[in-house]
Amino acid sequence: MCFSTKTNTQEWKALCRQNCGDKMVAFLSRTYYLNGGYDNKEGMSKLHAQMELIEDESKANRIFYLSVPQEALLDVATSLAVNAQTKKGWNRVIIEKPFGFNPVSSHQLTQSLLSSFQEDQLYRIDHLLGRNIIENLTVLRFSNLVFQPLWNRTYVHNIQIILSEDLAVQMRGRYSAEYGIIGDIVQSHILQTIALLAMEPPISLDGEDIRNEKAKVLRSIRKLEPSNVILGQYKASSEDKVHTYSDTLTPTFFAAALFIDNARWDGVPFLIKAGMGLIKHRVEIRIQFRHVPGNLYRDRIGHNSDLATNELILCDVPDEAILVRVNNKIPGLSLQLDASQLNLMYKDKYNAEIPDSYEHLLLDVIDGDNHLFMRSDELAAAWNILSPVLQEIDKKNIAPELYELGGRGPVGAFYLWAKHAVRLVED
Ligand SMILES: O=C1O[C@H](COP(=O)(O)O)[C@@H](O)[C@H](O)[C@H]1O
């Protein structure tokens, strides 16, 4: 797909808000279908000629969205670099996950892309990074004094990033089924979330300044030890052929404990859980704080003091919300404490349509704002973290632990959390 951009962002947003029928007609009137090979000179030259017909004579910018199989990506990109770029403005190229299959293939892909394009032309898209929760991570951190002093190993006990999907029917034959959850969700979405959450304050909101800080965090993450990883694959009933995996090695579940070896996060476990075919669709980030030292009220908080630690929860699914768990006094004459949630539910607070995450990211590409897109050095660092696990899977043909479709995932994940003195909440 290729967009030719003449409108600016404000005009674009205004256009989007008009009624749906008109919007569709306007959109379709600017949509063209071209039949031709996308990985050869002829097809790309045809695309270039078509674009020239509809663009301004003096100025035009182009965005190429390459939603193509990984195996074809390089040929397509090379062919478009030579035959379809405009000389009348900028050209940007959007690329979809998984950006290679392991550190080596990802490095080769990056090198080849960089021989045809400049780094600032490449936009590696992961639509999950266009969600509010992600942008809000940095807003919460850097625009609220209350969180800033607490955002480090002295006060944070653990951080959990949970991405559970209950979809399984829709998964079959899809991208994630083919590439597995590590390439699909972990190397991009999860590691980018950790980078934004854990990075030092950037010197500005400029994309490159943010990417510099993300890259530093990713390079500080310790290589993931296989002993800190649980792989799972959901198992349908024997009659359910639709959901049965023929490839017994493709993980549909990944849990891990990661550590960032820097001064801010030394020793704090970052616990990741990402899985498909689970009981519930749940996407959230939980930041659990340490116990209050010498808590005067310890006798009044009930039998489990873990439940009384403060927690900041950024919830994306089922409902967008920001929750802070605090202890408060239960009204009445006795002095009993209760762990309650301060609760900012988006649907109650904001009466606004929440744009789709692709919409957010495509507008960023038009604006040239690349902070939510992985730069090549971030990508290399991300694959590097995962390399021992990928090698182990390859070398030993490690079969994932089976779990029931629609269940709670492999029991190993609960043990992994316990090993790091954390309780895996499954509500
Ligand atoms: O990128 C991906 O995201 C979807 C989940 O996205 P959502 O917008 O439907 O929440 C995930 O199912 C898929 O495996 C992954 O490739």
Coordinates of C-alpha atoms and ligand atoms in Angstrom, one line a residue:
M1 CA 0.0 0.0 0.0
C2 CA 1.3 3.5 -0.7
F3 CA 0.0 6.8 0.5
S4 CA 0.7 10.1 -1.1
T5 CA 0.4 12.9 1.5
K6 CA -0.7 16.3 0.6
T7 CA -2.9 17.1 3.7
N8 CA -1.4 18.0 7.0
T9 CA -2.3 16.3 10.3
Q10 CA -5.0 18.8 11.4
E11 CA -6.8 18.6 8.1
W12 CA -6.6 14.9 8.2
K13 CA -8.1 14.7 11.6
A14 CA -10.9 17.1 10.6
L15 CA -11.5 14.9 7.6
C16 CA -11.8 11.8 9.8
R17 CA -14.5 13.3 11.9
Q18 CA -16.9 13.9 9.1
N19 CA -19.7 11.5 8.7
C20 CA -18.8 8.0 7.8
G21 CA -20.5 7.8 4.3
D22 CA -18.8 10.9 3.0
K23 CA -15.6 9.9 4.5
M24 CA -15.7 6.5 2.7
V25 CA -16.5 8.2 -0.6
A26 CA -13.7 10.7 -0.2
F27 CA -11.3 7.9 0.8
L28 CA -12.2 5.6 -2.0
S29 CA -11.9 8.4 -4.6
R30 CA -8.3 8.6 -3.6
T31 CA -7.7 4.9 -3.7
Y32 CA -6.2 3.0 -6.6
Y33 CA -5.7 -0.6 -7.3
L34 CA -2.7 -1.7 -9.3
N35 CA -2.0 -5.2 -10.5
G36 CA 1.7 -6.1 -10.7
G37 CA 4.6 -7.8 -9.0
Y38 CA 5.7 -6.0 -5.9
D39 CA 9.2 -7.4 -5.9
N40 CA 10.4 -6.4 -9.4
K41 CA 11.2 -3.3 -11.4
E42 CA 8.1 -3.5 -13.6
G43 CA 5.6 -3.5 -10.8
M44 CA 7.3 -0.8 -8.8
S45 CA 7.8 1.4 -11.9
K46 CA 4.1 1.1 -12.6
L47 CA 3.3 2.1 -9.1
H48 CA 5.6 5.1 -9.4
A49 CA 4.0 6.2 -12.7
Q50 CA 0.5 5.9 -11.1
M51 CA 1.6 8.0 -8.1
E52 CA 3.0 10.7 -10.4
L53 CA -0.3 11.0 -12.2
I54 CA -2.1 11.9 -9.0
E55 CA 0.5 14.0 -7.2
D56 CA 1.4 17.7 -7.4
E57 CA 3.9 18.4 -10.0
S58 CA 6.3 20.2 -7.7
K59 CA 6.0 18.5 -4.3
A60 CA 4.9 15.1 -3.1
N61 CA 5.7 12.9 -0.1
R62 CA 5.2 9.1 -0.1
I63 CA 4.6 6.5 2.6
F64 CA 5.0 2.9 1.6
Y65 CA 3.3 0.4 3.9
L66 CA 4.9 -3.0 3.4
S67 CA 2.5 -5.5 4.7
V68 CA 4.2 -8.4 3.0
P69 CA 5.6 -11.8 4.2
Q70 CA 9.0 -11.5 6.0
E71 CA 10.5 -13.6 3.3
A72 CA 9.5 -11.1 0.6
L73 CA 10.3 -8.0 2.5
L74 CA 13.8 -7.4 1.3
D75 CA 13.1 -7.8 -2.4
V76 CA 10.1 -5.6 -2.1
A77 CA 12.0 -2.9 -0.2
T78 CA 15.0 -3.0 -2.5
S79 CA 12.8 -2.8 -5.6
L80 CA 10.8 0.1 -4.3
A81 CA 14.0 2.0 -3.1
V82 CA 15.3 1.9 -6.7
N83 CA 12.0 2.3 -8.7
A84 CA 9.3 3.9 -6.7
Q85 CA 10.7 6.7 -4.5
T86 CA 9.7 10.2 -5.3
K87 CA 12.3 12.9 -5.8
K88 CA 9.8 15.7 -5.0
G89 CA 9.7 15.2 -1.2
W90 CA 10.3 12.6 1.5
N91 CA 9.8 8.8 1.3
R92 CA 9.0 6.8 4.4
V93 CA 8.7 3.0 4.6
I94 CA 6.6 1.2 7.2
I95 CA 7.6 -2.4 8.0
E96 CA 5.7 -5.0 9.9
K97 CA 6.9 -7.4 12.6
P98 CA 8.8 -9.6 13.3
F99 CA 11.7 -7.8 11.7
G100 CA 13.7 -11.0 11.3
F101 CA 13.5 -14.3 13.0
N102 CA 16.5 -14.2 15.3
P103 CA 19.5 -11.9 15.9
V104 CA 21.3 -13.0 12.8
S105 CA 18.5 -12.8 10.3
S106 CA 17.4 -9.5 11.9
H107 CA 20.9 -8.0 11.6
Q108 CA 21.1 -9.1 7.9
L109 CA 17.7 -7.6 7.2
T110 CA 18.6 -4.3 8.9
Q111 CA 21.9 -4.1 7.0
S112 CA 20.2 -4.7 3.7
L113 CA 17.5 -2.1 4.4
L114 CA 20.1 0.4 5.4
S115 CA 21.9 0.0 2.1
S116 CA 18.7 1.2 0.4
F117 CA 17.3 3.7 2.9
Q118 CA 18.4 6.1 5.6
E119 CA 17.5 5.1 9.2
D120 CA 15.1 7.9 9.5
Q121 CA 13.0 6.6 6.5
L122 CA 12.3 3.3 8.3
Y123 CA 9.3 2.9 10.5
R124 CA 9.0 -0.5 12.2
I125 CA 5.4 -0.6 13.1
D126 CA 3.9 -2.5 16.1
H127 CA 0.3 -1.4 16.4
L128 CA 0.1 -2.3 20.1
L129 CA 2.6 0.6 20.7
G130 CA -0.1 3.0 19.5
R131 CA -2.4 2.2 22.4
N132 CA -3.0 4.9 25.0
I133 CA -1.5 2.9 27.8
I134 CA 1.9 3.1 26.1
E135 CA 1.9 6.9 25.5
N136 CA 0.5 7.3 29.0
L137 CA 3.4 5.5 30.6
T138 CA 5.7 8.3 29.8
V139 CA 3.1 11.0 30.5
L140 CA 2.5 9.6 34.0
R141 CA 6.1 9.2 34.7
F142 CA 7.4 12.5 33.5
S143 CA 4.5 14.9 34.2
N144 CA 3.7 13.8 37.8
L145 CA 6.0 14.5 40.6
V146 CA 4.3 11.9 42.8
F147 CA 5.7 9.0 40.8
Q148 CA 9.2 10.3 40.0
P149 CA 11.0 9.7 43.3
L150 CA 9.5 6.2 43.5
W151 CA 10.5 5.0 40.1
N152 CA 13.5 3.0 41.0
R153 CA 14.8 -0.1 42.9
T154 CA 14.5 1.5 46.3
Y155 CA 10.7 1.6 46.1
V156 CA 9.7 -0.7 43.4
H157 CA 9.5 -4.4 44.2
N158 CA 8.6 -5.8 40.8
I159 CA 7.0 -4.8 37.5
Q160 CA 4.6 -7.1 35.6
I161 CA 3.7 -6.8 32.0
I162 CA 0.7 -8.9 31.1
L163 CA -0.7 -9.5 27.7
S164 CA -3.2 -12.4 27.8
E165 CA -5.4 -13.0 24.8
D166 CA -8.4 -15.2 24.8
L167 CA -8.5 -15.4 21.1
A168 CA -7.7 -18.7 19.6
V169 CA -10.1 -19.2 16.7
Q170 CA -8.9 -16.1 15.0
M171 CA -5.3 -17.1 15.5
R172 CA -5.2 -20.1 13.2
G173 CA -3.3 -19.5 10.0
R174 CA -2.4 -16.0 11.2
Y175 CA 0.9 -14.4 11.5
S176 CA 1.4 -15.2 15.2
A177 CA 0.6 -18.8 14.6
E178 CA 3.4 -18.8 12.0
Y179 CA 6.1 -16.9 13.8
G180 CA 5.3 -17.7 17.4
I181 CA 4.8 -15.4 20.2
I182 CA 8.4 -14.4 20.7
G183 CA 8.7 -12.7 17.3
D184 CA 5.1 -11.6 17.4
I185 CA 4.8 -10.0 20.8
V186 CA 7.9 -10.2 22.9
Q187 CA 10.8 -8.8 20.9
S188 CA 8.8 -5.8 19.9
H189 CA 5.9 -4.9 22.0
I190 CA 7.0 -6.2 25.4
L191 CA 10.6 -5.0 25.2
Q192 CA 9.5 -1.6 23.9
T193 CA 7.1 -1.3 26.8
I194 CA 9.8 -2.1 29.3
A195 CA 12.1 0.4 27.5
L196 CA 9.6 3.2 27.8
L197 CA 8.8 2.3 31.4
A198 CA 12.4 2.0 32.6
M199 CA 14.3 4.6 30.5
E200 CA 15.9 7.7 32.0
P201 CA 14.2 11.0 31.2
P202 CA 14.9 12.0 27.7
I203 CA 16.2 15.5 27.1
S204 CA 13.2 16.3 25.0
L205 CA 10.1 14.6 23.4
D206 CA 11.9 14.5 20.1
G207 CA 11.8 11.0 18.6
E208 CA 15.6 10.5 18.5
D209 CA 16.0 11.7 22.1
I210 CA 13.5 9.1 23.3
R211 CA 15.0 6.4 21.1
N212 CA 18.4 7.1 22.6
E213 CA 17.1 6.4 26.1
K214 CA 15.2 3.3 25.0
A215 CA 18.3 1.9 23.3
K216 CA 20.3 2.4 26.5
V217 CA 17.8 0.5 28.6
L218 CA 17.5 -2.3 26.1
R219 CA 21.3 -2.6 26.1
S220 CA 21.3 -2.8 29.9
I221 CA 18.9 -5.7 30.0
R222 CA 20.6 -8.9 31.0
K223 CA 20.5 -11.6 28.4
L224 CA 17.5 -13.8 29.2
E225 CA 18.4 -17.0 31.0
P226 CA 16.5 -20.0 29.8
S227 CA 15.9 -20.9 33.5
N228 CA 13.9 -17.7 33.8
V229 CA 11.6 -18.6 30.9
I230 CA 8.4 -20.6 30.5
L231 CA 7.2 -21.5 27.1
G232 CA 3.7 -22.9 26.5
Q233 CA 1.4 -24.0 23.8
Y234 CA -2.3 -24.3 24.1
K235 CA -3.9 -27.7 23.6
A236 CA -7.3 -28.1 22.2
S237 CA -9.4 -31.2 22.8
S238 CA -8.6 -34.1 20.5
E239 CA -11.7 -33.5 18.4
D240 CA -10.9 -29.9 17.9
K241 CA -8.8 -30.0 14.8
V242 CA -9.2 -26.3 14.1
H243 CA -7.1 -25.3 17.2
T244 CA -4.7 -28.1 17.3
Y245 CA -1.1 -27.2 16.4
S246 CA 0.7 -29.5 14.0
D247 CA 4.0 -27.8 15.0
T248 CA 4.5 -28.9 18.5
L249 CA 7.4 -26.4 19.0
T250 CA 5.6 -23.1 18.3
P251 CA 5.1 -21.3 21.6
T252 CA 1.7 -19.5 22.1
F253 CA 2.7 -18.6 25.6
F254 CA 5.8 -16.9 27.0
A255 CA 6.6 -15.9 30.6
A256 CA 9.9 -14.6 31.7
A257 CA 11.8 -12.7 34.4
L258 CA 14.1 -10.0 33.1
F259 CA 16.6 -7.9 34.9
I260 CA 18.0 -4.5 34.0
D261 CA 21.6 -4.2 35.1
N262 CA 21.7 -0.5 35.7
A263 CA 21.7 1.7 38.8
R264 CA 18.0 2.5 38.7
W265 CA 16.7 -1.1 38.3
D266 CA 19.4 -3.4 39.7
G267 CA 17.7 -6.5 41.2
V268 CA 14.1 -5.6 40.3
P269 CA 12.4 -8.4 38.4
F270 CA 10.4 -7.4 35.3
L271 CA 7.9 -10.3 35.0
I272 CA 6.5 -10.8 31.5
K273 CA 3.5 -12.9 30.6
A274 CA 2.2 -13.0 27.1
G275 CA -0.1 -15.7 25.9
M276 CA -2.9 -16.7 23.5
G277 CA -5.9 -18.9 24.0
L278 CA -6.1 -18.0 27.7
I279 CA -9.2 -17.6 29.9
K280 CA -9.4 -13.9 29.6
H281 CA -8.3 -11.0 27.5
R282 CA -6.2 -8.9 29.8
V283 CA -3.6 -6.3 29.0
E284 CA -2.0 -4.4 31.8
I285 CA 1.2 -3.2 33.5
R286 CA 1.5 -3.5 37.2
I287 CA 4.1 -1.7 39.2
Q288 CA 4.2 -3.2 42.7
F289 CA 5.9 -1.2 45.4
R290 CA 7.8 -2.5 48.5
H291 CA 6.3 -2.9 51.9
V292 CA 6.2 0.2 54.2
P293 CA 9.1 -0.3 56.5
G294 CA 8.1 -0.6 60.2
N295 CA 4.5 -0.2 59.2
L296 CA 2.6 1.0 62.3
Y297 CA -0.6 -0.6 61.0
R298 CA 0.8 -4.0 60.2
D299 CA -1.6 -5.7 62.7
R300 CA -4.6 -4.1 61.1
I301 CA -4.0 -4.9 57.4
G302 CA -5.2 -8.4 57.5
H303 CA -3.3 -11.6 57.2
N304 CA -1.6 -11.0 53.9
S305 CA 0.6 -7.9 53.9
D306 CA 1.5 -8.5 50.2
L307 CA -2.1 -7.5 49.4
A308 CA -1.5 -4.2 51.3
T309 CA 1.5 -3.0 49.3
N310 CA 0.9 -0.1 47.0
E311 CA 0.4 -0.8 43.4
L312 CA 0.1 1.3 40.2
I313 CA -1.9 -0.5 37.5
L314 CA -2.1 0.7 34.0
C315 CA -4.9 -1.3 32.4
D316 CA -5.6 -1.4 28.7
V317 CA -8.0 -4.4 28.4
P318 CA -10.8 -5.1 29.4
D319 CA -11.1 -1.4 30.3
E320 CA -8.7 1.4 29.9
A321 CA -7.9 2.7 33.4
I322 CA -5.3 3.8 35.8
L323 CA -5.6 2.4 39.2
V324 CA -3.6 3.0 42.4
R325 CA -3.9 0.6 45.2
V326 CA -3.7 2.3 48.6
N327 CA -4.6 1.4 52.2
N328 CA -7.4 3.3 53.9
K329 CA -9.4 3.1 57.0
I330 CA -12.7 1.2 56.8
P331 CA -15.4 3.7 58.0
G332 CA -16.6 2.8 61.6
L333 CA -15.4 2.9 65.1
S334 CA -12.7 0.2 64.8
L335 CA -9.4 0.9 63.2
Q336 CA -9.3 -1.6 60.4
L337 CA -7.5 -1.0 57.1
D338 CA -8.7 -2.0 53.7
A339 CA -6.7 -2.1 50.4
S340 CA -8.7 0.0 47.9
Q341 CA -8.2 1.3 44.5
L342 CA -8.1 4.9 43.3
N343 CA -9.7 4.4 40.0
L344 CA -9.5 6.5 36.8
M345 CA -11.7 4.7 34.3
Y346 CA -11.4 6.3 30.9
K347 CA -14.9 5.4 29.8
D348 CA -16.3 7.3 32.8
K349 CA -14.0 10.2 32.7
Y350 CA -13.6 10.9 28.9
N351 CA -16.5 11.0 26.7
A352 CA -14.4 10.7 23.6
E353 CA -13.9 8.3 20.8
I354 CA -10.6 6.5 21.3
P355 CA -8.8 6.3 18.0
D356 CA -7.5 3.0 16.7
S357 CA -3.9 2.4 17.4
Y358 CA -3.0 2.2 13.7
E359 CA -4.6 5.6 13.3
H360 CA -2.3 7.0 15.9
L361 CA 0.8 5.5 14.5
L362 CA 0.0 6.3 10.9
L363 CA -0.4 10.0 11.9
D364 CA 3.0 9.7 13.6
V365 CA 4.5 8.5 10.4
I366 CA 3.0 11.4 8.5
D367 CA 4.3 13.8 11.1
G368 CA 7.7 12.2 11.1
D369 CA 7.4 11.4 14.8
N370 CA 9.3 8.1 15.2
H371 CA 9.5 7.6 19.0
L372 CA 7.1 4.7 19.0
F373 CA 9.0 2.9 16.2
M374 CA 12.1 0.8 16.9
R375 CA 15.4 2.1 15.6
S376 CA 17.9 -0.4 14.2
D377 CA 20.1 -0.3 17.3
E378 CA 17.0 -0.9 19.6
L379 CA 16.0 -3.9 17.4
A380 CA 19.5 -5.4 17.6
A381 CA 19.5 -5.0 21.4
A382 CA 16.1 -6.6 21.7
W383 CA 17.0 -9.7 19.7
N384 CA 20.3 -9.9 21.7
I385 CA 18.3 -10.2 25.0
L386 CA 16.4 -13.1 23.6
S387 CA 19.3 -14.9 21.8
P388 CA 20.2 -17.5 24.6
V389 CA 16.5 -18.6 24.7
L390 CA 16.2 -18.7 21.0
Q391 CA 19.4 -20.8 20.7
E392 CA 18.3 -23.1 23.4
I393 CA 14.9 -23.7 21.7
D394 CA 16.7 -24.4 18.4
K395 CA 19.4 -26.5 19.8
K396 CA 17.4 -28.7 22.1
N397 CA 14.1 -28.6 20.2
I398 CA 12.4 -27.6 23.5
A399 CA 8.8 -28.5 23.5
P400 CA 6.6 -25.9 25.2
E401 CA 4.5 -26.9 28.2
L402 CA 1.0 -27.7 27.1
Y403 CA -1.9 -25.8 28.6
E404 CA -5.6 -26.1 28.2
L405 CA -7.2 -23.8 25.6
G406 CA -9.2 -21.2 27.5
G407 CA -7.3 -22.0 30.7
R408 CA -4.8 -20.1 32.9
G409 CA -1.7 -21.0 31.1
P410 CA 1.2 -23.2 32.1
V411 CA 1.6 -23.8 35.8
G412 CA 5.3 -23.0 35.4
A413 CA 4.4 -19.3 35.1
F414 CA 3.0 -19.4 38.6
Y415 CA 6.2 -21.0 39.9
L416 CA 8.3 -18.4 38.0
W417 CA 6.5 -15.6 39.7
A418 CA 6.9 -17.3 43.1
K419 CA 10.6 -17.8 42.5
H420 CA 10.9 -14.0 42.4
A421 CA 8.7 -13.6 45.5
V422 CA 5.7 -12.3 43.5
R423 CA 2.1 -13.6 43.3
L424 CA 0.7 -13.9 39.8
V425 CA -2.8 -12.3 40.1
E426 CA -5.3 -14.1 37.8
D427 CA -8.6 -12.3 38.4
Ligands
LIG1 O1 0.2 -7.3 16.9 C1 -0.6 -8.1 17.4 O2 -1.6 -7.7 18.1 C2 -2.8 -8.5 18.2 C3 -3.7 -7.9 19.3 O3 -4.1 -6.7 18.9 P1 -5.5 -6.1 19.2 O4 -5.5 -4.7 18.6 O5 -6.5 -7.0 18.6 O6 -5.6 -6.1 20.7 C4 -2.4 -9.9 18.5 O7 -3.5 -10.8 18.6 C5 -1.4 -10.4 17.4 O8 -1.0 -11.7 17.7 C6 -0.3 -9.5 17.3 O9 0.4 -9.8 16.1

